[in-house]
Short mmCIF file of C-alpha atoms in Angstrom, two decimals:
data_model
loop_
_atom_site.label_atom_id
_atom_site.label_comp_id
_atom_site.label_asym_id
_atom_site.label_seq_id
_atom_site.Cartn_x
_atom_site.Cartn_y
_atom_site.Cartn_z
CA MET A 1171 9.02 -5.41 6.27
CA THR A 1172 9.37 -5.64 2.47
CA ALA A 1173 12.84 -7.12 2.85
CA LEU A 1174 11.51 -9.73 5.30
CA LEU A 1175 8.71 -10.72 2.91
CA THR A 1176 11.16 -10.93 0.00
CA LEU A 1177 13.51 -13.13 2.04
CA THR A 1178 10.59 -15.35 3.08
CA VAL A 1179 9.49 -15.79 -0.55
CA LEU A 1180 13.04 -16.69 -1.62
CA VAL A 1181 13.34 -19.25 1.18
CA LEU A 1182 10.00 -20.82 0.22
CA VAL A 1183 11.03 -20.96 -3.44
CA ALA A 1184 14.30 -22.65 -2.46
CA ILE A 1185 12.41 -25.20 -0.36
CA ALA A 1186 10.01 -25.86 -3.24
CA ILE A 1187 12.91 -26.45 -5.63
CA TRP A 1188 14.59 -28.73 -3.11
CA GLN A 1189 11.38 -30.74 -2.66
CA MET A 1190 10.94 -31.04 -6.42
CA THR A 1191 14.52 -32.34 -6.66
CA LYS A 1192 13.83 -34.96 -3.99
CA ILE A 1193 10.66 -36.02 -5.79
CA PHE A 1194 12.61 -36.39 -9.00
CA GLU A 1195 15.24 -38.51 -7.26
CA LEU A 1196 12.62 -40.76 -5.69
CA SER A 1197 10.97 -41.23 -9.05
CA GLN A 1198 14.14 -42.72 -10.52
CA LEU A 1199 14.86 -46.45 -10.38
CA LYS A 1200 17.37 -47.34 -7.69
CA THR A 1201 19.63 -50.37 -7.74
CA GLU A 1202 19.74 -50.51 -3.97
CA SER A 1203 16.42 -51.62 -2.49
CA SER A 1204 17.29 -50.10 0.89
CA SER A 1205 17.65 -46.52 -0.46
CA GLU A 1206 14.04 -45.64 0.34
CA VAL A 1207 14.23 -46.81 3.96
CA ALA A 1208 14.90 -44.08 6.51
CA THR A 1209 18.09 -44.59 8.50
CA ASP A 1210 18.74 -43.66 12.13
CA SER A 1211 20.57 -40.60 10.82
CA ASP A 1212 17.51 -39.54 8.79
CA ASN A 1213 15.20 -39.91 11.78
CA LYS A 1214 17.56 -37.99 14.05
CA TYR A 1215 17.86 -35.24 11.45
CA ASN A 1216 14.09 -34.98 11.16
CA GLY A 1217 13.80 -34.85 14.96
CA TYR A 1218 16.11 -31.84 15.08
CA LEU A 1219 14.08 -30.22 12.31
CA LEU A 1220 10.98 -30.67 14.47
CA PHE A 1221 12.64 -28.72 17.27
CA ALA A 1222 13.75 -26.04 14.82
CA PHE A 1223 10.21 -25.66 13.53
CA LEU A 1224 8.90 -25.49 17.12
CA ILE A 1225 11.27 -22.62 17.85
CA PHE A 1226 10.19 -20.95 14.61
CA ILE A 1227 6.45 -21.02 15.37
CA TYR A 1228 7.02 -19.75 18.93
CA GLY A 1229 9.32 -17.06 17.62
CA ILE A 1230 6.90 -15.87 14.94
CA THR A 1231 4.12 -15.79 17.54
CA ILE A 1232 6.16 -13.65 19.94
CA PHE A 1233 7.23 -11.41 17.05
CA SER A 1234 3.62 -10.92 15.93
CA PHE A 1235 2.53 -9.93 19.42
CA ALA A 1236 5.40 -7.48 19.79
CA LYS A 1237 5.08 -6.02 16.29
CA TYR A 1238 1.34 -5.87 15.65
CA THR A 1239 -0.36 -5.44 19.02
CA LYS A 1240 -0.24 -1.70 18.40
CA VAL A 1241 -2.66 -2.00 15.46
CA LEU A 1242 -5.45 -3.48 17.59
CA LEU A 1243 -8.57 -1.47 18.34
CA PRO A 1244 -8.46 0.82 21.39
CA GLU A 1245 -10.71 0.27 24.38
CA ALA A 1246 -14.36 -0.32 23.56
CA ALA A 1247 -16.48 2.84 23.43
CA SER A 1248 -19.79 1.14 24.23
CA GLU A 1249 -21.37 -0.19 27.41
CA HIS A 1250 -21.31 -3.82 26.26
CA GLY A 1251 -17.87 -3.60 24.65
CA GLY A 1252 -15.92 -4.47 27.78
CA GLU A 1253 -17.70 -7.80 28.23
CA TYR A 1254 -17.30 -8.51 24.52
CA ASP A 1255 -13.55 -7.91 24.71
CA GLN A 1256 -13.21 -9.97 27.87
CA LEU A 1257 -14.83 -12.98 26.20
CA MET A 1258 -12.52 -12.61 23.21
CA TRP A 1259 -9.33 -12.36 25.30
CA VAL A 1260 -10.28 -15.35 27.46
CA SER A 1261 -10.89 -17.37 24.28
CA PHE A 1262 -7.51 -16.25 22.91
CA ALA A 1263 -5.76 -17.15 26.17
CA ILE A 1264 -7.20 -20.65 26.17
CA ILE A 1265 -6.33 -21.18 22.51
CA PHE A 1266 -2.74 -19.97 22.93
CA PHE A 1267 -2.24 -22.02 26.11
CA VAL A 1268 -3.49 -25.22 24.51
CA GLN A 1269 -1.57 -24.55 21.30
CA THR A 1270 1.67 -23.94 23.20
CA ILE A 1271 1.40 -27.14 25.27
CA THR A 1272 0.21 -29.43 22.48
CA GLN A 1273 2.79 -28.22 19.95
CA ALA A 1274 5.61 -28.66 22.48
CA LEU A 1275 4.49 -32.21 23.31
CA LEU A 1276 3.94 -33.08 19.65
CA HIS A 1277 7.43 -32.03 18.58
CA TYR A 1278 9.15 -33.42 21.69
CA PHE A 1279 7.59 -36.86 21.38
CA GLY A 1280 8.23 -36.81 17.64
CA TYR A 1281 11.93 -36.56 18.45
CA LYS A 1282 12.07 -38.75 21.56
CA TYR A 1283 10.25 -41.68 19.98
CA ARG A 1284 11.81 -41.41 16.53
CA GLY A 1285 12.49 -44.59 14.65
CA GLU A 1286 15.71 -46.42 15.54
CA LYS A 1287 17.19 -49.63 14.25
CA GLY A 1288 16.15 -52.59 16.37
CA LYS A 1289 13.51 -50.65 18.30
CA LYS A 1290 9.91 -51.85 17.99
CA ALA A 1291 7.09 -49.36 18.49
CA LEU A 1292 4.76 -49.98 21.43
CA PHE A 1293 1.19 -48.75 21.08
CA PHE A 1294 -2.24 -49.08 22.66
CA ALA A 1295 -5.10 -50.21 20.46
CA ASP A 1296 -7.37 -48.19 22.73
CA ASN A 1297 -7.42 -46.75 26.22
CA ASP A 1298 -10.81 -45.77 27.60
CA ARG A 1299 -9.38 -43.63 30.39
CA LEU A 1300 -7.16 -41.55 28.09
CA GLU A 1301 -9.92 -41.15 25.52
CA PHE A 1302 -12.32 -39.99 28.24
CA ILE A 1303 -9.81 -37.44 29.55
CA TRP A 1304 -8.95 -35.87 26.21
CA THR A 1305 -12.61 -35.82 25.22
CA ILE A 1306 -14.24 -34.52 28.41
CA ILE A 1307 -11.77 -31.65 28.97
CA PRO A 1308 -12.43 -29.97 25.56
CA VAL A 1309 -16.17 -30.60 25.99
CA ILE A 1310 -16.20 -28.81 29.37
CA VAL A 1311 -14.07 -25.89 28.14
CA LEU A 1312 -16.00 -25.39 24.89
CA ALA A 1313 -19.36 -25.75 26.63
CA GLY A 1314 -18.30 -23.07 29.11
CA LEU A 1315 -17.22 -20.71 26.34
CA ILE A 1316 -20.42 -21.33 24.37
CA LEU A 1317 -22.67 -20.73 27.37
CA TRP A 1318 -20.73 -17.58 28.29
CA GLY A 1319 -20.97 -16.44 24.67
CA LEU A 1320 -24.72 -17.02 24.55
CA TYR A 1321 -25.16 -15.11 27.80
CA THR A 1322 -23.02 -12.24 26.47
CA TRP A 1323 -24.90 -12.21 23.15
CA THR A 1324 -28.26 -12.11 24.96
CA ASN A 1325 -27.11 -9.09 26.97
CA ILE A 1326 -25.76 -7.35 23.86
CA MET A 1327 -28.95 -7.95 21.85
CA ASP A 1328 -31.06 -6.07 24.38
CA VAL A 1329 -33.17 -4.17 21.85
CA ASN A 1330 -36.14 -2.74 23.76
CA ASP A 1331 -37.83 0.59 24.47
CA GLU A 1332 -37.75 0.39 28.26
CA ASP A 1333 -34.75 2.74 28.66
CA ASP A 1334 -36.13 5.51 26.41
CA PRO A 1335 -33.56 4.80 23.66
CA LEU A 1336 -32.80 7.05 20.74
CA ILE A 1337 -34.26 5.53 17.56
CA VAL A 1338 -32.03 5.74 14.48
CA GLU A 1339 -32.30 4.07 11.10
CA LEU A 1340 -29.19 3.11 9.13
CA TYR A 1341 -30.00 2.85 5.43
CA ALA A 1342 -27.49 0.99 3.25
CA GLN A 1343 -27.12 1.19 -0.50
CA GLN A 1344 -24.29 0.77 -2.95
CA PHE A 1345 -22.05 2.49 -1.90
CA ASN A 1346 -23.02 4.84 0.92
CA TRP A 1347 -24.87 5.10 4.22
CA THR A 1348 -27.75 7.36 5.20
CA ALA A 1349 -29.03 7.87 8.75
CA ARG A 1350 -32.59 8.79 9.75
CA TYR A 1351 -33.69 10.07 13.16
CA GLY A 1352 -37.23 9.80 14.51
CA GLY A 1353 -37.50 13.55 15.17
CA GLU A 1354 -39.29 15.06 18.16
CA ASP A 1355 -41.58 12.06 18.69
CA ASN A 1356 -38.59 9.66 18.39
CA VAL A 1357 -40.69 7.45 16.11
CA LEU A 1358 -39.62 6.57 12.59
CA GLY A 1359 -42.21 6.89 9.86
CA ASP A 1360 -43.05 3.96 7.61
CA ALA A 1361 -40.82 3.50 4.59
CA SER A 1362 -40.42 1.21 1.60
CA VAL A 1363 -38.03 1.05 -1.33
CA ARG A 1364 -41.11 1.10 -3.59
CA LEU A 1365 -41.81 4.67 -2.43
CA ILE A 1366 -38.39 6.05 -3.38
CA ASP A 1367 -38.76 9.13 -5.55
CA ILE A 1368 -35.47 10.84 -6.38
CA ASN A 1369 -37.23 13.72 -8.15
CA ARG A 1370 -39.03 14.59 -4.91
CA ALA A 1371 -35.90 14.01 -2.81
CA ASN A 1372 -37.61 11.06 -1.12
CA VAL A 1373 -34.47 8.95 -1.33
CA LEU A 1374 -35.34 6.58 1.54
CA GLY A 1375 -38.88 5.84 0.40
CA LEU A 1376 -40.68 7.42 3.36
CA ASP A 1377 -44.47 7.15 3.39
CA GLU A 1378 -45.62 10.76 3.07
CA SER A 1379 -49.09 9.81 4.35
CA ASP A 1380 -47.63 8.63 7.66
CA PRO A 1381 -47.68 11.48 10.22
CA ASN A 1382 -44.69 9.96 12.01
CA ALA A 1383 -42.57 10.57 8.92
CA SER A 1384 -43.07 14.33 8.79
CA ASP A 1385 -40.54 15.13 11.55
CA ASP A 1386 -37.99 12.50 10.56
CA ILE A 1387 -34.49 13.88 9.98
CA ILE A 1388 -32.27 12.45 7.22
CA VAL A 1389 -28.52 13.05 7.45
CA LYS A 1390 -25.18 11.84 6.10
CA GLU A 1391 -23.29 12.13 9.38
CA LEU A 1392 -24.23 10.13 12.45
CA HIS A 1393 -24.37 11.98 15.79
CA LEU A 1394 -24.93 10.06 19.04
CA PRO A 1395 -25.33 11.40 22.60
CA VAL A 1396 -22.93 9.80 25.07
CA GLY A 1397 -24.52 7.72 27.82
CA ARG A 1398 -27.85 7.25 26.02
CA LYS A 1399 -28.95 3.93 24.59
CA VAL A 1400 -29.43 3.87 20.80
CA ASN A 1401 -31.68 1.39 18.98
CA PHE A 1402 -30.63 1.02 15.36
CA MET A 1403 -33.11 -0.09 12.70
CA MET A 1404 -31.26 -1.20 9.57
CA ARG A 1405 -32.44 -1.49 5.97
CA SER A 1406 -30.76 -2.22 2.65
CA GLN A 1407 -31.90 -0.90 -0.70
CA ASP A 1408 -30.10 -3.33 -2.97
CA VAL A 1409 -27.76 -6.09 -1.74
CA LEU A 1410 -26.61 -7.58 1.55
CA HIS A 1411 -24.59 -5.05 3.55
CA SER A 1412 -23.31 -5.16 7.12
CA ALA A 1413 -23.32 -2.19 9.47
CA TYR A 1414 -19.98 -2.46 11.27
CA MET A 1415 -18.96 -0.01 14.00
CA PRO A 1416 -15.69 -1.52 15.26
CA HIS A 1417 -14.97 0.93 18.08
CA PHE A 1418 -18.36 0.13 19.61
CA ARG A 1419 -17.99 -3.64 19.02
CA ALA A 1420 -21.21 -3.57 17.00
CA GLN A 1421 -22.16 -5.30 13.77
CA MET A 1422 -25.42 -6.33 12.14
CA ASN A 1423 -26.33 -7.37 8.60
CA CYS A 1424 -28.56 -5.10 6.54
CA VAL A 1425 -30.82 -7.39 4.54
CA PRO A 1426 -32.95 -6.27 1.58
CA GLY A 1427 -36.66 -6.62 2.30
CA MET A 1428 -36.43 -6.70 6.10
CA ILE A 1429 -35.46 -4.59 9.10
CA THR A 1430 -32.64 -5.79 11.35
CA GLN A 1431 -31.85 -4.28 14.73
CA PHE A 1432 -28.91 -3.65 17.03
CA SER A 1433 -28.54 -1.58 20.19
CA PHE A 1434 -25.70 -0.11 22.24
CA THR A 1435 -24.92 2.76 24.59
CA PRO A 1436 -21.91 4.98 23.68
CA THR A 1437 -19.67 5.61 26.68
CA ILE A 1438 -16.78 7.72 25.32
CA THR A 1439 -17.16 10.92 23.32
CA THR A 1440 -15.15 11.57 20.17
CA GLU A 1441 -13.10 14.22 21.94
CA GLU A 1442 -12.31 11.85 24.82
CA ILE A 1443 -11.26 8.92 22.63
CA ARG A 1444 -8.88 11.18 20.72
CA LEU A 1445 -6.91 11.55 23.98
CA ASN A 1446 -6.60 7.78 24.42
CA PRO A 1447 -2.86 6.83 24.31
CA ASP A 1448 -3.50 4.06 21.75
CA VAL A 1449 -5.40 6.45 19.50
CA VAL A 1450 -2.79 9.19 19.90
CA ASP A 1451 -0.08 6.72 18.89
CA LYS A 1452 -2.09 5.49 15.90
CA VAL A 1453 -2.72 9.05 14.67
CA LYS A 1454 0.97 9.83 15.07
CA ARG A 1455 2.04 6.75 13.10
CA THR A 1456 -0.56 7.35 10.39
CA ASN A 1457 0.37 11.01 9.91
CA LYS A 1458 4.04 10.07 9.74
CA ILE A 1459 3.24 7.85 6.76
CA ARG A 1460 1.03 10.54 5.22
CA ALA A 1461 3.78 13.12 5.63
CA LYS A 1462 6.09 10.93 3.54
CA LYS A 1463 3.35 10.61 0.91
CA ALA A 1464 2.83 14.37 0.90
CA ALA A 1465 6.55 14.94 0.40
CA ALA A 1466 6.42 12.59 -2.59
CA GLY A 1467 3.35 14.36 -3.98
CA GLU A 1468 1.09 11.32 -3.59
CA PRO A 1469 -2.71 11.61 -3.05
CA ASN A 1470 -4.51 10.90 0.25
CA SER A 1471 -1.68 12.50 2.19
CA ASP A 1472 -3.54 15.12 4.23
CA PRO A 1473 -3.07 14.93 8.02
CA TRP A 1474 -5.58 12.52 9.58
CA GLU A 1475 -7.70 13.03 12.69
CA PHE A 1476 -9.32 10.09 14.42
CA ASP A 1477 -13.10 9.66 14.12
CA TYR A 1478 -15.48 6.86 14.92
CA VAL A 1479 -16.68 5.30 11.69
CA LEU A 1480 -19.49 3.17 10.30
CA LEU A 1481 -18.25 0.66 7.71
CA CYS A 1482 -19.74 -2.02 5.50
CA ASN A 1483 -18.39 -5.45 6.45
CA LYS A 1484 -19.75 -7.29 3.41
CA ILE A 1485 -18.13 -7.27 0.00
CA CYS A 1486 -21.06 -5.49 -1.63
CA GLY A 1487 -19.51 -4.39 -4.91
CA LYS A 1488 -16.67 -2.52 -6.60
CA SER A 1489 -16.73 0.50 -4.27
CA HIS A 1490 -17.30 -1.50 -1.08
CA TYR A 1491 -14.03 -0.22 0.40
CA ASN A 1492 -15.32 3.36 0.31
CA MET A 1493 -18.69 2.71 1.99
CA GLN A 1494 -18.35 4.50 5.31
CA MET A 1495 -19.94 7.18 7.45
CA LYS A 1496 -18.46 9.42 10.12
CA ILE A 1497 -19.82 8.95 13.65
CA ILE A 1498 -19.63 11.72 16.25
CA VAL A 1499 -20.29 10.91 19.91
CA GLU A 1500 -20.92 14.06 21.92
CA THR A 1501 -22.56 15.33 25.07
CA GLU A 1502 -26.35 15.47 25.36
CA GLU A 1503 -26.26 19.27 25.09
CA GLU A 1504 -24.11 19.20 21.94
CA TYR A 1505 -26.34 16.55 20.39
CA ASN A 1506 -29.53 18.49 21.16
CA LYS A 1507 -28.02 21.61 19.61
CA TRP A 1508 -27.01 19.71 16.47
CA ILE A 1509 -30.33 17.92 16.01
CA ALA A 1510 -32.22 21.20 16.43
CA GLU A 1511 -30.30 22.66 13.48
CA GLN A 1512 -31.36 19.88 11.10
CA THR A 1513 -34.33 20.17 8.76
CA THR A 1514 -37.13 17.64 8.82
CA PHE A 1515 -38.57 15.49 6.05
CA LYS A 1516 -41.69 17.68 6.00
CA GLU A 1517 -39.65 20.85 5.54
CA THR A 1518 -37.53 19.48 2.73
CA VAL A 1519 -39.90 17.18 0.83
CA MET A 1520 -43.54 17.26 1.87
CA SER A 1521 -43.77 21.05 1.86
CA GLY A 1522 -41.85 21.41 -1.41
CA ASP A 1523 -39.64 24.02 0.27
CA THR A 1524 -36.62 24.90 -1.86
CA MET A 1525 -34.86 27.26 0.54
CA GLU A 1526 -31.14 26.81 1.22
CA GLN A 1527 -30.53 24.08 3.81
CA GLU A 1528 -27.74 22.81 5.98
CA PRO A 1529 -25.15 20.71 4.12
CA ASN A 1530 -25.91 17.67 6.27
CA THR A 1531 -29.57 17.24 5.31
CA VAL A 1532 -31.65 15.82 2.49
CA ASP A 1533 -30.00 17.88 -0.28
CA VAL A 1534 -26.74 16.07 0.35
CA VAL A 1535 -28.58 12.75 0.56
CA VAL A 1536 -30.15 13.35 -2.86
CA GLU A 1537 -26.79 14.38 -4.29
CA GLU A 1538 -25.22 11.18 -2.95
CA ALA A 1539 -28.06 9.07 -4.33
CA LEU A 1540 -27.75 10.62 -7.79
CA LYS A 1541 -23.98 10.19 -7.67
CA THR A 1542 -24.39 6.54 -6.70
CA GLU A 1543 -26.85 5.91 -9.54
CA THR A 1544 -24.40 7.51 -11.98
CA GLU A 1545 -21.48 5.42 -10.70
CA VAL A 1546 -23.49 2.20 -10.95
CA ALA A 1547 -24.63 3.10 -14.47
CA VAL A 1548 -21.03 3.75 -15.55
CA GLU A 1549 -19.88 0.47 -14.00
CA ASP A 1550 -22.66 -1.46 -15.74
CA ASN A 1551 -22.07 0.32 -19.06
CA PRO A 1552 -18.35 1.15 -19.22
CA MET A 1553 -18.49 1.98 -22.94
CA GLU A 1554 -20.99 4.78 -22.52
#
């Protein structure tokens, strides 16, 4: 791949030099006034170049499909993901079909009707029928895609409480995520960034006077039960972030000062998706690269195991690339067992309890918050 890129750069440099030479030649005074007029040979030559370029763009398209299809996301792991993917592939198919036909006609007619000595171009000043045809067809196709997209979006944005959804808050801050569950009552307590108190481990600004906050559970690893709808409530502490869960085809901005929402139903557990042929192949290819790094003594070379992941899809700062959270989709029984092992906000903050806790609860959240504050302070004051 490196060799191909190097060759491409060299070719482009050669073309640039050639073009600069032609420009220099054209800028010089010529004794023959006809030197700047294209001849039949020039037009024929350019026509052949059109066909060569047509073959090139078709070839690079076929090559890209063959080479890079394997890096696409595996099948969607959410209930709405299939319809989302179908809309995308239909849009791609239409685009590629139209592009293939129009580019072929453009280059063919560019050659067939090239300039020739003694031939006079024939053209229409306007043609109402042709203009109607090439206007109405795109209008119908685009209107269909837009209406289908709006219908799909309406179905995806089905955020309601009618299906007894699990309520989860995703809290974004530079440069980490924190998740909060509603506890036994499945109701999130009130919260505000003005109530954040790091010294009391109240890192999300929960209102301690709100009874719904007492059983809230704060964690640094997101667990979701398969087959159950999840309503996400999203907040940002500082700048604009975007909660992006690619394997579930889910994304929503996290905006400071407001709560945004998104909802989906996971359909494939983490253990099941790891057996997906596309995922197995990706893990194999990734670990092959990491094995080479390990042999060379390079960092980040440990064997990798696939996990669902929550990412930030906005460039939110210097450590944006590292803003992610592991997502585990499991059975209802496994989820219930995990959630029962977590400590509540009341146990860790409101009661002032200092007993040893699980490594996935508020202690870790506080540690992450303090680490983030330190990193930001160092970035803002690099000389300190």
